[in-house]
């Protein structure tokens, strides 16, 4: 139970989470600036130094106060244009690939309305309350309870629920989960995620390529498992471009940055042309950062981007939880649902890149980075927050929920094992397909009197010998049938137990 | 230089004013839209009344009085009658429903009848819908009224005479009674 003194208002939580996301996005934006400005300086510095030299012009007047001032303005404009084009291109790419591949990789099935009528009704009602169009439902055929939304616009969004989720949760808990997912849609989280993913793709390109390469080298199956040609193409492009690109960048920044810096000082001293102080400071900082940028790009930025993305994802989970509570007014329902789902947690086959979209992480965190910066807040944290929004969570209820989750998990595992091991061993093989032989003698190799269709039952005479049982055939004859094959019916009930049966009850 | 600054300032003010005005209009339209959702669901709920009354009437001919009242309650909900009037009509329907369900409890055969149970399922569903639509409407109104009240937009709102929207307050007691009767009903809600 939580002390009522630090109860949280759902509305306050919503506002708090919104602010946090905004701060994180701002950070991500700021982080991008040096990247793009550095690229601009490289290109610009290189072209300014090389082109006039190629054309045979005198290079000293390139560094007059006026020219430098002009070049500063030009550089800023250019970097802005580069930023916009880069972001737009990446956004477009991520947008096109995003949602469709997400659901595709999960092998979702179309929703069967007749099978779960109540879910569709609940979803419709909750959509009314959230003020969003009812998302299209689809089913993930897995016993692992989980759910996710995918889509690019609120009007064109799919909500995928796993079979295990529907089986495990009761109505109230399921309402909580649906409200959580609808809140994701209303908050436009799929879109936010697309934007963040795109920004991260821009920033983390070298790191992404390196990681993909490592993964590919470690297990060639990866490509087959995530089965996408796009990944192969990306990898190839990355290998071809990143190395030479990084090298060029370093050379260019050395050439452009250092040379310009030295040149400024020399020309200023020689001509007595005094540069304004602000221009000197700005250009020094500008060139220095162009020099340091490669290190930032390879080491710093991808890490920060990774951190920001994960932090945004966690924040959005909290936000959706809080929003769900403002919709259902039932924090306990969602808390119990989370407790059940958490206890029943299993691994859901899904690409790593969509892990953040689920209501709980679809697989346990692997590796140091993943554990340190998980995609989801811990279930305990979320339950605690929900308990503080309501009037606490009764321990007995929580324990019951966890137990239900465990039971579900164990049953699902048993079912899975049974499927892996194949069907139970077959009964004695019939000579004709689908027919059980009835022998003249209780031995299994004497003359076959008749073939009985599978499932047919015969009255038993009551005599049994070894593994055989005597049955009466329709036309007054009798025959011997294997005990394991003889169907249950009046025959089995009336048969007298033999000494063998008594020995092994 | 000074002229440029002044001009720039004026332009910024005009732009901010435009943005504020547009936000207000958008917000007001959202309120109207949210209300239409509530209205549709209230109407659906009211249209269930005669069917329920018929179902009850088939088993309880001598409950004429309650049934008549029910039909009267239905006639109250006029289209486009405004929030307060619709809320009153909605309360009337709730009370009528409560009475109808209370009557039905005295007839076990009626409760077991197929069509009555189907009607009850529909009623449970539409009650949920009304509740959620009402919640969404009230939240939209809250956002709109907040906008009317806070500083920069408040000035524009006063200048263009934007009016505060009304919250939709339903009679909680009447709703509670309907809910209670439905909980007692067998299989009012199918298990998930």
XYZ file of C-alpha atoms in Angstrom, chain A residues 11 118-119 121-122 124-126 128-132 166 169-172 174-175 323 325-329, chain B residues 33 37 41 44 121 124-137 139 142 188-192:
52
model
C -3.875 14.984 -14.667
C -16.733 -8.208 -25.957
C -13.273 -6.903 -26.846
C -17.378 -3.520 -27.991
C -15.092 -2.361 -25.198
C -15.468 0.967 -29.461
C -16.744 2.478 -26.223
C -13.312 3.461 -24.990
C -15.574 7.221 -27.902
C -14.206 8.332 -24.551
C -10.751 9.035 -25.926
C -12.120 10.824 -28.977
C -10.161 8.808 -31.534
C -7.296 -11.849 -24.081
C -7.155 -10.716 -18.444
C -10.672 -10.150 -17.228
C -12.843 -7.436 -18.640
C -11.806 -4.690 -16.299
C -8.488 -5.594 -20.533
C -10.266 -2.229 -20.504
C -3.925 8.909 -19.585
C -6.512 6.255 -15.868
C -8.161 9.533 -16.827
C -10.242 7.516 -19.273
C -11.282 4.467 -17.260
C -11.027 6.084 -13.803
C -18.363 17.689 -32.271
C -21.395 12.232 -30.112
C -25.697 8.039 -27.940
C -29.819 5.619 -29.206
C -27.126 -6.271 -23.514
C -25.563 -2.027 -21.067
C -23.521 -1.228 -24.159
C -25.265 2.059 -24.848
C -24.986 3.093 -21.192
C -21.230 2.594 -21.470
C -21.165 4.590 -24.664
C -23.119 7.457 -23.133
C -20.771 7.497 -20.147
C -17.633 7.581 -22.294
C -19.024 10.112 -24.751
C -20.025 12.285 -21.819
C -16.560 12.008 -20.334
C -14.947 13.006 -23.609
C -17.353 15.910 -24.003
C -12.937 16.961 -21.093
C -12.645 21.733 -19.846
C -26.361 -8.645 -18.662
C -22.726 -8.608 -19.685
C -21.169 -11.523 -21.447
C -17.900 -12.641 -19.901
C -14.833 -11.538 -21.800
